[in-house]
Short mmCIF file of C-alpha atoms in Angstrom, two decimals:
data_model
loop_
_atom_site.label_atom_id
_atom_site.label_comp_id
_atom_site.label_asym_id
_atom_site.label_seq_id
_atom_site.Cartn_x
_atom_site.Cartn_y
_atom_site.Cartn_z
CA MET A 252 -5.09 89.37 76.38
CA ALA A 253 -5.34 90.48 72.75
CA LYS A 254 -2.99 89.43 69.96
CA ILE A 255 -1.19 92.46 68.60
CA PHE A 256 0.69 92.35 65.29
CA ILE A 257 3.84 94.45 65.45
CA TYR A 258 5.61 96.15 62.55
CA PRO A 259 8.62 95.98 62.16
CA THR A 260 8.02 92.33 62.90
CA THR A 261 11.41 92.07 64.64
CA SER A 262 11.00 95.21 66.76
CA LEU A 263 12.41 94.91 70.27
CA ILE A 264 10.66 98.07 71.46
CA LEU A 265 7.18 97.10 70.23
CA SER A 266 7.50 93.49 71.34
CA ASP A 267 8.42 94.63 74.85
CA MET A 268 5.76 97.34 75.07
CA VAL A 269 2.94 95.01 74.01
CA ALA A 270 4.00 92.26 76.45
CA ARG A 271 4.61 94.77 79.25
CA PHE A 272 1.08 96.14 78.95
CA GLY A 273 -0.46 92.68 79.17
CA HIS A 274 -1.00 91.57 75.56
CA GLU A 275 0.61 89.08 73.19
CA PRO A 276 2.96 90.48 70.53
CA LEU A 277 2.83 88.71 67.16
CA GLY A 278 6.23 89.09 65.52
CA ALA A 279 8.47 87.19 63.11
CA ALA A 280 10.09 85.20 65.96
CA LEU A 281 6.89 83.19 66.49
CA GLY A 282 6.69 82.05 62.88
CA ILE A 283 10.42 81.25 62.77
CA ARG A 284 10.26 79.37 66.08
CA GLU A 285 7.42 77.21 64.78
CA ARG A 286 9.52 76.15 61.78
CA ILE A 287 12.76 75.70 63.70
CA GLN A 288 11.03 73.37 66.18
CA THR A 289 9.18 71.25 63.63
CA ALA A 290 10.82 68.06 62.37
CA GLY A 291 11.00 67.49 58.62
CA PHE A 292 13.51 68.02 55.84
CA ASP A 293 16.63 70.05 56.54
CA SER A 294 16.25 73.44 54.86
CA PRO A 295 18.61 75.94 56.49
CA PRO A 296 18.76 78.65 57.63
CA LEU A 297 15.08 79.30 58.42
CA GLN A 298 13.55 75.89 57.62
CA VAL A 299 11.52 77.52 54.86
CA THR A 300 10.82 74.66 52.45
CA PRO A 301 9.49 74.64 48.87
CA GLU A 302 6.04 74.12 50.43
CA GLU A 303 5.99 77.64 51.93
CA PRO A 304 5.53 79.60 48.66
CA LYS A 305 2.50 77.37 47.99
CA LYS A 306 1.04 78.22 51.40
CA GLY A 307 1.77 81.88 50.67
CA LEU A 308 -0.77 81.77 47.84
CA ARG A 309 -3.43 82.43 50.48
CA TRP A 310 -2.14 86.02 50.84
CA ALA A 311 -0.37 86.75 47.53
CA ALA A 312 -1.25 86.01 43.91
CA VAL A 313 0.59 83.35 41.91
CA GLU A 314 2.48 85.93 39.83
CA VAL A 315 3.98 87.45 43.00
CA PRO A 316 7.61 86.29 43.40
CA SER A 317 8.09 83.14 45.46
CA GLY A 318 10.34 85.08 47.88
CA VAL A 319 7.37 87.21 48.91
CA ARG A 320 5.01 84.22 49.10
CA GLY A 321 7.51 82.28 51.22
CA ARG A 322 7.77 85.16 53.66
CA MET A 323 3.99 85.51 53.69
CA ALA A 324 3.70 81.85 54.73
CA ILE A 325 5.53 82.86 57.92
CA LEU A 326 3.84 86.21 58.56
CA GLY A 327 0.41 85.70 56.93
CA PRO A 328 -1.01 83.45 59.68
CA LEU A 329 0.04 86.05 62.27
CA ILE A 330 -1.96 88.73 60.41
CA ASP A 331 -4.97 86.42 60.30
CA HIS A 332 -4.80 85.94 64.09
CA ALA A 333 -4.10 89.59 64.92
CA GLU A 334 -6.80 91.54 66.76
CA ALA A 335 -4.97 94.86 66.45
CA ALA A 336 -1.68 96.17 65.06
CA ILE A 337 0.98 98.71 65.97
CA ILE A 338 3.00 100.07 63.06
CA ILE A 339 6.17 102.16 63.17
CA ASN A 340 6.23 104.00 59.87
CA ASP A 341 9.84 105.18 59.70
CA ALA A 342 11.46 101.80 60.36
CA ASP A 343 14.31 101.73 57.85
CA LEU A 344 15.71 98.64 59.58
CA ALA A 345 12.80 96.59 58.18
CA PHE A 346 13.87 97.18 54.56
CA GLY A 347 16.32 94.31 53.98
CA CYS A 348 16.39 92.93 50.43
CA MET A 349 13.70 93.48 47.77
CA GLY A 350 11.85 90.34 48.96
CA CYS A 351 11.58 91.79 52.47
CA ALA A 352 10.70 95.26 51.19
CA ARG A 353 7.84 93.99 48.99
CA THR A 354 6.61 91.66 51.73
CA ASN A 355 6.53 94.64 54.09
CA GLU A 356 4.38 96.60 51.62
CA LEU A 357 1.98 93.66 51.34
CA LEU A 358 1.90 93.26 55.13
CA LEU A 359 0.96 96.90 55.67
CA PHE A 360 -1.70 96.69 52.97
CA LEU A 361 -3.22 93.52 54.45
CA LEU A 362 -3.22 94.99 57.97
CA ARG A 363 -5.11 98.10 56.85
CA HIS A 364 -7.39 96.04 54.61
CA ARG A 365 -8.46 93.80 57.52
CA GLY A 366 -10.06 96.71 59.34
CA ILE A 367 -8.56 95.92 62.75
CA PRO A 368 -7.54 98.81 65.05
CA VAL A 369 -4.13 100.13 63.96
CA LEU A 370 -1.87 102.51 65.84
CA ASP A 371 0.50 104.48 63.57
CA LEU A 372 3.71 105.70 65.16
CA THR A 373 7.20 106.94 64.32
CA TYR A 374 10.33 106.25 66.35
CA PRO A 375 10.81 108.80 69.15
CA ARG A 376 13.69 111.28 68.61
CA SER A 377 13.43 113.21 71.88
CA GLU A 378 12.34 112.74 75.49
CA GLU A 379 9.00 114.41 74.82
CA GLU A 380 8.34 112.13 71.83
CA GLY A 381 9.36 109.14 73.95
CA GLU A 382 6.74 110.03 76.55
CA ILE A 383 4.01 110.35 73.93
CA PHE A 384 5.17 107.13 72.20
CA VAL A 385 4.90 105.01 75.35
CA ALA A 386 1.71 106.65 76.62
CA ALA A 387 0.02 106.27 73.20
CA ILE A 388 0.81 102.55 73.10
CA ARG A 389 -0.56 102.08 76.61
CA GLU A 390 -3.75 104.04 75.82
CA PHE A 391 -4.25 102.13 72.56
CA LEU A 392 -3.82 98.76 74.27
CA GLU A 393 -6.08 99.68 77.21
CA LYS A 394 -8.88 100.54 74.80
CA LEU A 395 -8.77 97.04 73.35
CA PRO A 396 -10.93 94.26 74.84
CA LYS A 397 -9.42 92.70 77.99
CA GLY A 398 -6.85 95.52 78.19
CA GLY A 399 -3.90 94.98 80.51
CA LYS A 400 -2.44 97.35 83.07
CA ALA A 401 1.02 98.87 83.15
CA GLU A 402 3.49 97.36 85.59
CA MET O 58 17.50 66.31 51.26
CA LYS O 59 18.43 65.12 54.69
CA GLU O 60 16.26 64.72 57.75
CA TYR O 61 15.91 67.61 60.20
CA ARG O 62 15.63 66.85 63.91
CA PRO O 63 15.00 69.98 65.94
CA LYS O 64 16.70 70.59 69.29
CA TYR O 65 14.92 72.08 72.29
CA GLN O 66 11.46 71.26 70.95
CA GLY O 67 8.61 72.92 72.89
CA THR O 68 10.85 75.54 74.47
CA HIS O 69 10.74 79.32 74.24
CA THR O 70 13.80 81.50 73.87
CA VAL O 71 13.74 85.18 74.82
CA TYR O 72 16.24 87.99 74.66
CA VAL O 73 16.53 90.16 77.77
CA PHE O 74 18.16 93.53 76.99
CA VAL O 75 19.40 95.75 79.78
CA GLU O 76 20.31 99.40 79.23
CA SER O 77 20.53 100.61 82.79
CA PRO O 78 22.90 102.73 84.86
CA ASP O 79 22.35 100.43 87.85
CA VAL O 80 22.04 96.87 86.49
CA THR O 81 24.63 95.13 84.30
CA PRO O 82 24.19 91.95 82.25
CA GLN O 83 26.32 90.21 84.89
CA ASP O 84 23.95 91.23 87.71
CA LEU O 85 21.06 90.07 85.59
CA SER O 86 22.64 86.69 84.83
CA LEU O 87 23.43 86.02 88.50
CA ARG O 88 19.82 86.82 89.42
CA ALA O 89 18.59 84.61 86.59
CA TYR O 90 20.79 81.66 87.66
CA GLU O 91 19.43 82.03 91.21
CA ALA O 92 15.84 82.19 90.04
CA ALA O 93 16.04 79.44 87.43
CA PRO O 94 18.63 76.69 87.76
CA ASP O 95 16.46 74.57 85.44
CA LEU O 96 16.68 76.92 82.42
CA MET O 97 19.41 77.46 79.86
CA ILE O 98 20.74 80.98 80.41
CA LYS O 99 23.38 82.67 78.29
CA GLU O 100 24.94 85.98 79.29
CA THR O 101 25.68 88.33 76.40
CA CYS O 102 27.08 91.84 76.03
CA PHE O 103 23.56 93.34 75.95
CA GLY O 104 21.84 91.12 78.53
CA LEU O 105 20.73 87.50 78.44
CA GLN O 106 19.16 84.78 76.39
CA ILE O 107 16.90 82.44 78.30
CA THR O 108 15.62 79.12 76.95
CA GLY O 109 13.22 76.69 78.59
CA ALA O 110 9.60 75.76 79.20
CA PRO O 111 7.37 78.72 78.23
CA GLU O 112 5.76 79.14 81.68
CA ARG O 113 9.11 79.04 83.49
CA VAL O 114 10.65 81.52 81.05
CA ALA O 115 7.72 83.91 81.64
CA GLU O 116 8.18 83.61 85.43
CA VAL O 117 11.90 84.35 85.25
CA VAL O 118 11.33 87.26 82.88
CA ALA O 119 8.86 88.77 85.37
CA THR O 120 11.43 88.35 88.17
CA LEU O 121 14.17 90.00 86.11
CA ARG O 122 11.96 92.87 84.94
CA ALA O 123 11.25 93.74 88.58
CA LEU O 124 14.96 94.58 89.09
CA ASP O 125 14.70 97.70 86.92
CA PRO O 126 11.34 97.80 85.11
CA SER O 127 11.96 100.82 82.91
CA HIS O 128 15.43 99.72 81.73
CA ILE O 129 14.94 96.00 81.02
CA PHE O 130 13.38 94.99 77.71
CA VAL O 131 12.32 91.55 76.54
CA LYS O 132 11.73 90.08 73.10
CA ASP O 133 10.95 86.62 71.70
CA ARG O 134 13.60 84.80 69.69
CA GLY O 135 12.99 82.05 67.10
CA PHE O 136 16.34 80.26 67.39
CA PRO O 137 17.89 78.77 70.53
CA PRO O 138 21.22 80.32 71.64
CA GLY O 139 24.33 79.06 69.85
CA ASP O 140 22.37 77.69 66.88
CA PRO O 141 24.93 77.21 64.06
CA ARG O 142 22.51 78.79 61.56
CA ARG O 143 22.57 82.07 63.47
CA CYS O 144 25.53 82.09 65.87
CA ARG O 145 28.29 84.42 64.67
CA ALA O 146 30.92 82.04 66.05
CA ASN O 147 30.31 79.92 62.93
CA MET O 148 29.40 82.63 60.45
CA GLY O 149 31.66 85.63 61.06
CA GLY O 150 30.42 89.21 61.04
CA ALA O 151 27.44 90.48 62.95
CA ARG O 152 24.63 88.10 63.87
CA PRO O 153 21.58 88.48 61.59
CA GLY O 154 19.24 90.81 63.45
CA PHE O 155 22.04 92.63 65.25
CA PHE O 156 21.66 95.85 63.29
CA GLY O 157 17.94 96.11 64.11
CA HIS O 158 18.67 95.68 67.80
CA GLU O 159 21.57 98.13 67.60
CA TYR O 160 19.32 100.78 66.04
CA GLU O 161 16.48 100.34 68.52
CA LEU O 162 18.87 100.30 71.48
CA SER O 163 20.14 103.70 70.37
CA LEU O 164 16.59 105.04 70.98
CA ILE O 165 15.79 102.98 74.04
CA ARG O 166 16.66 105.80 76.47
CA PHE O 167 13.62 107.71 75.19
CA ILE O 168 11.44 104.65 75.86
CA SER O 169 12.87 104.31 79.40
CA GLY O 170 12.13 108.01 79.95
CA GLY O 171 8.61 107.50 78.61
CA LEU O 172 7.99 104.57 80.95
CA GLU O 173 9.17 106.58 83.94
CA ALA O 174 6.96 109.50 82.89
CA LEU O 175 3.83 107.31 82.62
CA ALA O 176 3.07 107.70 86.32
CA ARG O 177 3.40 111.49 86.07
CA ARG O 178 0.93 111.84 83.20
CA GLU O 179 -2.28 113.57 84.13
CA ALA O 180 -5.52 111.62 83.84
CA GLY O 181 -7.17 113.78 81.16
CA ASP O 182 -4.04 114.15 79.01
CA SER O 183 -4.57 111.79 76.06
CA ALA O 184 -1.40 110.71 74.26
CA LEU O 185 -3.40 109.53 71.24
CA ASP O 186 -4.82 113.07 70.86
CA ALA O 187 -1.31 114.51 71.23
CA LEU O 188 -0.18 112.16 68.46
CA GLU O 189 -2.98 113.37 66.17
CA ARG O 190 -2.13 117.01 66.93
CA LYS O 191 1.50 116.32 66.08
CA LYS O 192 0.52 114.87 62.69
CA LYS O 193 -1.57 117.97 61.88
CA LYS O 194 1.03 120.45 63.15
CA PRO O 195 1.41 123.42 60.75
CA LEU O 196 4.77 124.16 59.17
CA ASP O 197 7.13 125.80 61.61
CA PRO O 198 8.06 129.40 60.49
CA ASP O 199 11.76 128.74 61.12
CA ARG O 200 11.59 125.62 58.95
CA LEU O 201 9.81 127.66 56.22
CA LYS O 202 12.57 130.29 56.36
CA THR O 203 15.20 127.55 56.03
CA ILE O 204 13.42 126.28 52.92
CA PHE O 205 13.32 129.84 51.48
CA ASP O 206 17.00 130.35 52.21
CA ALA O 207 17.90 127.02 50.62
CA GLN O 208 16.34 128.10 47.31
CA GLU O 209 18.86 129.26 44.77
CA PRO O 210 18.22 132.80 43.52
CA SER O 211 16.62 132.85 40.10
CA HIS O 212 18.58 134.47 37.29
CA GLY O 213 15.62 135.13 35.02
#
């Protein structure tokens, strides 16, 4: 089972596809869950504390806004653990505020910079594109070490 | 700052989305209650949320998926169900994350079609190659004509 980073990090489709074909999807929910289930100081809504922008310095320079560094503290460790990545390039839903948008740019840069296998996709707009979308994800995942099989 | 004591420590929460002509969220919840009386299960308009020990949640998800494999989709969730920081009962408006799910669910029929077509795909037909070909596809003549027609005539 390989760890696959998914972008958009909240994607239902990618999360399901990766798990369905026998691998572990790395998305935002894992980082959020870790914080929500860790005792400490109350810092709603996401339990992101003033410590997180300091941790984010591992992935972003000190002059980068703290909003981006805080988000990187959640998503950065997932990139470090990822063995491959699947990216949907026309995901407007991932835009959010400027903090999210800039973090997304940094995420995509770091993923490509790491040199791990990356599958670039766009959302399917027809039945034919849907077939290619699903089959491409399965082929990509089967080529990875310890590839899973479709159900 | 006040102390934070998390609830449901060590559990996993997953969303189960169903977009099927044959299975409703109610069918799914009844099956889930049968399969897992020890888990916290919440029926929603789109499917279920299941919270509990990670191994048990994975077992129940596998059982539910088997009902309609190409129309049931599963995703991890960070918060437990009903958490006041996320639940719209306390906040008003759509739940954060709703719009992303709404958008992807509008395309999910193509994914279901793709999953059903997987078995029909021929052995030598590589989808990754098809994807590359699509990226390098030359400009369609009809599209080129539309671009020409859209140009305003010059008055030079």
